[in-house]
PDB file of C-alpha atoms in Angstrom:
ATOM      1  CA  VAL F1136     124.395  28.294  74.047  1.00  0.00           C
ATOM      2  CA  VAL F1137     124.748  28.768  77.769  1.00  0.00           C
ATOM      3  CA  VAL F1138     121.767  29.641  79.807  1.00  0.00           C
ATOM      4  CA  ALA F1139     121.053  30.911  83.478  1.00  0.00           C
ATOM      5  CA  PHE F1140     117.710  30.443  85.190  1.00  0.00           C
ATOM      6  CA  VAL F1141     117.416  33.177  87.808  1.00  0.00           C
ATOM      7  CA  SER F1142     114.826  32.964  90.678  1.00  0.00           C
ATOM      8  CA  GLY F1143     113.997  34.880  94.029  1.00  0.00           C
ATOM      9  CA  ILE F1144     114.951  38.379  92.512  1.00  0.00           C
ATOM     10  CA  THR F1145     114.880  41.153  95.082  1.00  0.00           C
ATOM     11  CA  ALA F1146     115.344  43.978  92.809  1.00  0.00           C
ATOM     12  CA  VAL F1147     113.562  47.129  94.050  1.00  0.00           C
ATOM     13  CA  ASN F1148     114.658  50.053  91.873  1.00  0.00           C
ATOM     14  CA  ASN F1149     116.759  48.370  89.153  1.00  0.00           C
ATOM     15  CA  GLN F1150     116.553  45.412  87.274  1.00  0.00           C
ATOM     16  CA  PRO F1151     119.363  42.669  88.094  1.00  0.00           C
ATOM     17  CA  MET F1152     122.686  42.581  86.036  1.00  0.00           C
ATOM     18  CA  TYR F1153     123.816  39.657  84.442  1.00  0.00           C
ATOM     19  CA  THR F1154     127.452  39.093  83.580  1.00  0.00           C
ATOM     20  CA  TRP F1155     129.242  36.100  81.805  1.00  0.00           C
ATOM     21  CA  ASN F1156     132.699  35.130  81.464  1.00  0.00           C
ATOM     22  CA  GLY F1157     134.196  32.420  79.528  1.00  0.00           C
ATOM     23  CA  PRO F1158     135.379  30.168  78.165  1.00  0.00           C
ATOM     24  CA  GLY F1159     137.363  30.483  81.291  1.00  0.00           C
ATOM     25  CA  SER F1160     137.147  33.038  84.163  1.00  0.00           C
ATOM     26  CA  THR F1161     139.530  35.564  82.594  1.00  0.00           C
ATOM     27  CA  ASN F1162     138.031  35.765  79.164  1.00  0.00           C
ATOM     28  CA  PRO F1163     135.913  38.773  78.117  1.00  0.00           C
ATOM     29  CA  SER F1164     132.414  39.095  79.557  1.00  0.00           C
ATOM     30  CA  PHE F1165     129.072  39.566  78.040  1.00  0.00           C
ATOM     31  CA  VAL F1166     126.887  41.584  80.154  1.00  0.00           C
ATOM     32  CA  ASN F1167     123.014  41.642  81.011  1.00  0.00           C
ATOM     33  CA  SER F1168     121.683  38.503  79.487  1.00  0.00           C
ATOM     34  CA  THR F1169     120.607  35.149  80.812  1.00  0.00           C
ATOM     35  CA  VAL F1170     121.520  33.686  77.504  1.00  0.00           C
ATOM     36  CA  TRP F1171     124.962  33.731  75.620  1.00  0.00           C
ATOM     37  CA  THR F1172     124.831  32.211  72.102  1.00  0.00           C
ATOM     38  CA  ASN F1173     127.531  30.678  69.966  1.00  0.00           C
ATOM     39  CA  ARG F1174     129.928  29.419  72.552  1.00  0.00           C
ATOM     40  CA  SER F1175     132.854  27.305  72.180  1.00  0.00           C
ATOM     41  CA  PRO F1176     133.602  24.528  74.643  1.00  0.00           C
ATOM     42  CA  GLY F1177     134.908  25.189  78.044  1.00  0.00           C
ATOM     43  CA  TRP F1178     133.845  26.554  81.517  1.00  0.00           C
ATOM     44  CA  TYR F1179     131.464  29.737  81.744  1.00  0.00           C
ATOM     45  CA  TYR F1180     130.908  31.722  84.754  1.00  0.00           C
ATOM     46  CA  PHE F1181     127.806  33.557  85.529  1.00  0.00           C
ATOM     47  CA  ARG F1182     126.925  36.316  87.965  1.00  0.00           C
ATOM     48  CA  VAL F1183     123.785  37.850  88.835  1.00  0.00           C
ATOM     49  CA  VAL F1184     123.519  41.227  91.093  1.00  0.00           C
ATOM     50  CA  ASP F1185     120.335  42.936  92.266  1.00  0.00           C
ATOM     51  CA  ASP F1186     119.572  45.744  94.623  1.00  0.00           C
ATOM     52  CA  VAL F1187     119.950  43.215  97.660  1.00  0.00           C
ATOM     53  CA  CYS F1188     122.504  40.244  96.750  1.00  0.00           C
ATOM     54  CA  SER F1189     124.533  38.751  94.283  1.00  0.00           C
ATOM     55  CA  ASP F1190     125.329  35.107  93.446  1.00  0.00           C
ATOM     56  CA  VAL F1191     127.469  33.184  91.113  1.00  0.00           C
ATOM     57  CA  ASP F1192     127.350  29.900  89.197  1.00  0.00           C
ATOM     58  CA  SER F1193     129.347  28.025  86.417  1.00  0.00           C
ATOM     59  CA  ILE F1194     129.049  25.352  83.903  1.00  0.00           C
ATOM     60  CA  GLU F1195     131.274  23.427  81.596  1.00  0.00           C
ATOM     61  CA  VAL F1196     130.174  23.048  77.964  1.00  0.00           C
ATOM     62  CA  LYS F1197     131.466  19.955  76.357  1.00  0.00           C
ATOM     63  CA  PRO F1198     131.128  19.136  72.463  1.00  0.00           C
ATOM     64  CA  LYS F1199     128.858  16.352  71.472  1.00  0.00           C
ATOM     65  CA  ASP F1200     130.453  13.478  69.544  1.00  0.00           C
ATOM     66  CA  PRO F1201     129.638  14.154  66.007  1.00  0.00           C
ATOM     67  CA  PRO F1202     127.845  11.662  64.012  1.00  0.00           C
ATOM     68  CA  THR F1203     129.951   9.294  61.703  1.00  0.00           C
ATOM     69  CA  ALA F1204     128.565   7.728  58.708  1.00  0.00           C
ATOM     70  CA  ILE F1205     129.856   4.026  58.100  1.00  0.00           C
ATOM     71  CA  ILE F1206     128.857   1.622  55.178  1.00  0.00           C
ATOM     72  CA  ASN F1207     129.678  -2.032  54.613  1.00  0.00           C
ATOM     73  CA  ALA F1208     128.543  -3.300  51.391  1.00  0.00           C
ATOM     74  CA  ASN F1209     128.643  -7.111  50.438  1.00  0.00           C
ATOM     75  CA  PRO F1210     129.390  -7.702  47.610  1.00  0.00           C
ATOM     76  CA  LEU F1211     130.952  -4.797  45.944  1.00  0.00           C
ATOM     77  CA  ALA F1212     131.029  -6.423  42.382  1.00  0.00           C
ATOM     78  CA  GLY F1213     129.063  -9.035  40.745  1.00  0.00           C
ATOM     79  CA  CYS F1214     127.451 -10.348  37.579  1.00  0.00           C
ATOM     80  CA  ALA F1215     124.393  -8.277  36.487  1.00  0.00           C
ATOM     81  CA  PRO F1216     122.047  -8.382  38.108  1.00  0.00           C
ATOM     82  CA  PHE F1217     123.359  -8.743  41.479  1.00  0.00           C
ATOM     83  CA  ASP F1218     122.214  -8.137  44.949  1.00  0.00           C
ATOM     84  CA  VAL F1219     123.976  -6.017  47.611  1.00  0.00           C
ATOM     85  CA  ALA F1220     123.460  -5.897  51.220  1.00  0.00           C
ATOM     86  CA  PHE F1221     124.372  -2.613  52.803  1.00  0.00           C
ATOM     87  CA  GLU F1222     125.052  -2.617  56.527  1.00  0.00           C
ATOM     88  CA  ASN F1223     124.786   0.809  58.391  1.00  0.00           C
ATOM     89  CA  ASN F1224     127.407   0.872  61.181  1.00  0.00           C
ATOM     90  CA  SER F1225     127.119   4.700  61.926  1.00  0.00           C
ATOM     91  CA  GLU F1226     127.925   6.013  65.118  1.00  0.00           C
ATOM     92  CA  ASN F1227     126.233   8.849  67.218  1.00  0.00           C
ATOM     93  CA  ALA F1228     123.445   9.315  64.751  1.00  0.00           C
ATOM     94  CA  THR F1229     119.800   8.915  65.005  1.00  0.00           C
ATOM     95  CA  HIS F1230     118.325   9.093  61.458  1.00  0.00           C
ATOM     96  CA  TYR F1231     119.846   8.380  57.996  1.00  0.00           C
ATOM     97  CA  GLN F1232     119.381   9.256  54.292  1.00  0.00           C
ATOM     98  CA  TRP F1233     120.565   6.642  51.621  1.00  0.00           C
ATOM     99  CA  ASN F1234     120.905   7.400  47.995  1.00  0.00           C
ATOM    100  CA  PHE F1235     121.492   4.175  46.141  1.00  0.00           C
ATOM    101  CA  GLY F1236     122.914   5.652  42.907  1.00  0.00           C
ATOM    102  CA  ASP F1237     120.544   4.543  40.429  1.00  0.00           C
ATOM    103  CA  GLY F1238     118.750   7.877  40.021  1.00  0.00           C
ATOM    104  CA  GLY F1239     115.795   6.676  42.182  1.00  0.00           C
ATOM    105  CA  GLY F1240     116.283   9.502  44.650  1.00  0.00           C
ATOM    106  CA  ASN F1241     116.619   9.659  48.605  1.00  0.00           C
ATOM    107  CA  VAL F1242     115.462   6.999  50.979  1.00  0.00           C
ATOM    108  CA  ASN F1243     114.943   8.201  54.553  1.00  0.00           C
ATOM    109  CA  VAL F1244     114.914   5.664  57.508  1.00  0.00           C
ATOM    110  CA  ASN F1245     115.114   6.126  61.277  1.00  0.00           C
ATOM    111  CA  ASP F1246     117.082   2.970  62.205  1.00  0.00           C
ATOM    112  CA  GLN F1247     120.366   1.134  61.197  1.00  0.00           C
ATOM    113  CA  SER F1248     118.440  -1.829  59.353  1.00  0.00           C
ATOM    114  CA  THR F1249     120.397  -3.392  56.514  1.00  0.00           C
ATOM    115  CA  GLN F1250     119.267  -2.251  53.242  1.00  0.00           C
ATOM    116  CA  HIS F1251     119.110  -4.450  50.195  1.00  0.00           C
ATOM    117  CA  TYR F1252     119.250  -3.243  46.576  1.00  0.00           C
ATOM    118  CA  THR F1253     119.778  -5.024  43.128  1.00  0.00           C
ATOM    119  CA  TYR F1254     122.152  -3.574  40.696  1.00  0.00           C
ATOM    120  CA  SER F1255     122.655  -4.140  37.017  1.00  0.00           C
ATOM    121  CA  GLY F1256     125.149  -1.192  36.415  1.00  0.00           C
ATOM    122  CA  ASP F1257     128.053   0.710  38.286  1.00  0.00           C
ATOM    123  CA  ALA F1258     126.697   2.737  41.118  1.00  0.00           C
ATOM    124  CA  THR F1259     127.967   5.178  43.850  1.00  0.00           C
ATOM    125  CA  ILE F1260     125.858   4.943  47.162  1.00  0.00           C
ATOM    126  CA  MET F1261     125.592   7.636  49.572  1.00  0.00           C
ATOM    127  CA  LEU F1262     124.720   7.524  53.167  1.00  0.00           C
ATOM    128  CA  ILE F1263     124.153  10.619  55.315  1.00  0.00           C
ATOM    129  CA  ALA F1264     123.966  10.201  58.980  1.00  0.00           C
ATOM    130  CA  PHE F1265     122.256  12.755  61.450  1.00  0.00           C
ATOM    131  CA  ASP F1266     122.031  13.307  64.838  1.00  0.00           C
ATOM    132  CA  ASP F1267     119.332  14.962  66.953  1.00  0.00           C
ATOM    133  CA  SER F1268     120.616  18.377  66.084  1.00  0.00           C
ATOM    134  CA  ASN F1269     120.744  17.699  62.254  1.00  0.00           C
ATOM    135  CA  CYS F1270     124.541  17.547  62.246  1.00  0.00           C
ATOM    136  CA  SER F1271     125.581  15.060  59.737  1.00  0.00           C
ATOM    137  CA  ASP F1272     128.391  13.031  58.020  1.00  0.00           C
ATOM    138  CA  THR F1273     128.523  11.597  54.764  1.00  0.00           C
ATOM    139  CA  THR F1274     130.122   8.411  53.259  1.00  0.00           C
ATOM    140  CA  TYR F1275     130.218   6.815  49.910  1.00  0.00           C
ATOM    141  CA  VAL F1276     130.728   3.250  48.536  1.00  0.00           C
ATOM    142  CA  ASN F1277     131.065   2.045  45.034  1.00  0.00           C
ATOM    143  CA  VAL F1278     129.599  -1.154  43.443  1.00  0.00           C
ATOM    144  CA  SER F1279     130.543  -2.349  39.921  1.00  0.00           C
ATOM    145  CA  VAL F1280     129.304  -4.837  37.474  1.00  0.00           C
ATOM    146  CA  GLN F1281     131.627  -7.535  36.403  1.00  0.00           C
ATOM    147  CA  THR F1282     132.044  -8.681  32.884  1.00  0.00           C
ATOM    148  CA  CYS F1283     130.915 -12.270  33.539  1.00  0.00           C
ATOM    149  CA  GLY F1284     130.812 -15.117  31.070  1.00  0.00           C
ATOM    150  CA  CYS F1285     132.526 -18.534  30.536  1.00  0.00           C
ATOM    151  CA  THR F1286     136.105 -18.293  31.698  1.00  0.00           C
ATOM    152  CA  ASP F1287     137.272 -21.952  30.702  1.00  0.00           C
ATOM    153  CA  PRO F1288     139.328 -21.856  27.773  1.00  0.00           C
ATOM    154  CA  LEU F1289     138.345 -25.474  26.793  1.00  0.00           C
ATOM    155  CA  ALA F1290     134.764 -24.369  26.292  1.00  0.00           C
ATOM    156  CA  ILE F1291     133.402 -23.375  22.875  1.00  0.00           C
ATOM    157  CA  ASN F1292     131.791 -20.180  24.375  1.00  0.00           C
ATOM    158  CA  TYR F1293     134.991 -19.058  26.124  1.00  0.00           C
ATOM    159  CA  ASP F1294     134.949 -15.329  26.695  1.00  0.00           C
ATOM    160  CA  PRO F1295     138.538 -14.038  27.213  1.00  0.00           C
ATOM    161  CA  ASN F1296     137.001 -10.765  28.589  1.00  0.00           C
ATOM    162  CA  ALA F1297     135.070 -12.366  31.299  1.00  0.00           C
ATOM    163  CA  VAL F1298     136.556 -11.869  34.810  1.00  0.00           C
ATOM    164  CA  ALA F1299     133.913 -13.997  36.657  1.00  0.00           C
ATOM    165  CA  ASN F1300     132.335 -17.251  35.524  1.00  0.00           C
ATOM    166  CA  ASP F1301     128.599 -17.207  35.238  1.00  0.00           C
ATOM    167  CA  GLY F1302     128.252 -20.962  34.764  1.00  0.00           C
ATOM    168  CA  SER F1303     127.302 -20.784  31.101  1.00  0.00           C
ATOM    169  CA  CYS F1304     130.173 -22.929  29.615  1.00  0.00           C
ATOM    170  CA  ASN F1305     129.474 -25.117  26.639  1.00  0.00           C
ATOM    171  CA  TYR F1306     131.567 -28.029  25.692  1.00  0.00           C
ATOM    172  CA  PRO F1307     131.892 -29.680  22.416  1.00  0.00           C
ATOM    173  CA  GLN F1308     130.061 -32.964  22.230  1.00  0.00           C
ATOM    174  CA  PRO F1309     132.507 -36.033  21.259  1.00  0.00           C
ATOM    175  CA  ILE F1310     131.909 -37.577  17.911  1.00  0.00           C
ATOM    176  CA  PHE F1311     131.945 -41.450  17.711  1.00  0.00           C
ATOM    177  CA  ASN F1312     132.342 -43.257  14.404  1.00  0.00           C
ATOM    178  CA  ILE F1313     131.271 -46.711  15.004  1.00  0.00           C
ATOM    179  CA  PRO F1314     131.407 -49.272  12.163  1.00  0.00           C
ATOM    180  CA  ASN F1315     128.416 -51.341  11.434  1.00  0.00           C
ATOM    181  CA  ILE F1316     130.513 -54.239  10.403  1.00  0.00           C
ATOM    182  CA  PHE F1317     133.714 -56.019  11.712  1.00  0.00           C
ATOM    183  CA  THR F1318     136.205 -58.226   9.740  1.00  0.00           C
ATOM    184  CA  PRO F1319     138.411 -60.214  12.083  1.00  0.00           C
ATOM    185  CA  ASN F1320     141.011 -61.078   9.368  1.00  0.00           C
ATOM    186  CA  GLY F1321     144.061 -59.458  10.892  1.00  0.00           C
ATOM    187  CA  ASP F1322     144.198 -56.637   8.353  1.00  0.00           C
ATOM    188  CA  GLY F1323     143.810 -53.987  10.735  1.00  0.00           C
ATOM    189  CA  ASP F1324     140.541 -52.658   9.513  1.00  0.00           C
ATOM    190  CA  ASN F1325     137.533 -53.496  11.900  1.00  0.00           C
ATOM    191  CA  ASP F1326     139.160 -56.442  13.166  1.00  0.00           C
ATOM    192  CA  TYR F1327     137.426 -56.136  16.667  1.00  0.00           C
ATOM    193  CA  PHE F1328     133.799 -55.271  17.626  1.00  0.00           C
TER     194      PHE F1328
END
């Protein structure tokens, strides 16, 4: 939108006439309004003429930097249940909407504070970053639950499907056969205590 504010009008018989050109001085004009909507970026030129005098002015319309939604998640995978910290590194935004992918609905916040969430299953997390005009950008990140268990093949509860060790490995206890007598006669049986 381009808007002109006109003061000191000296019209006696007729109302003033307003003329816009833009973007650029040679583009088509829009006549008889102080407001011209749905304009693209560029220079706009305004002229007002009344019964006595005329005046001109111009303004450059520049686009705003759009919001950019950015998430950093740590960790992206873990043994269930696992906690994830979501850093909001969005740019050119003022308020945010999170969806943590567990069916719990949306969470609206007005700052970039780190969000924490606990997962027991795979999820897709969504962040929408809005600016003051409610222009928005959306980004997603996935977190996944790993198959966790004992990854040591020497353990009695070794899980060949596990990709992460959860500290649950159990090892066989050694069996000792200790004689209750000894016969030091050199025959090779129970010669030593």
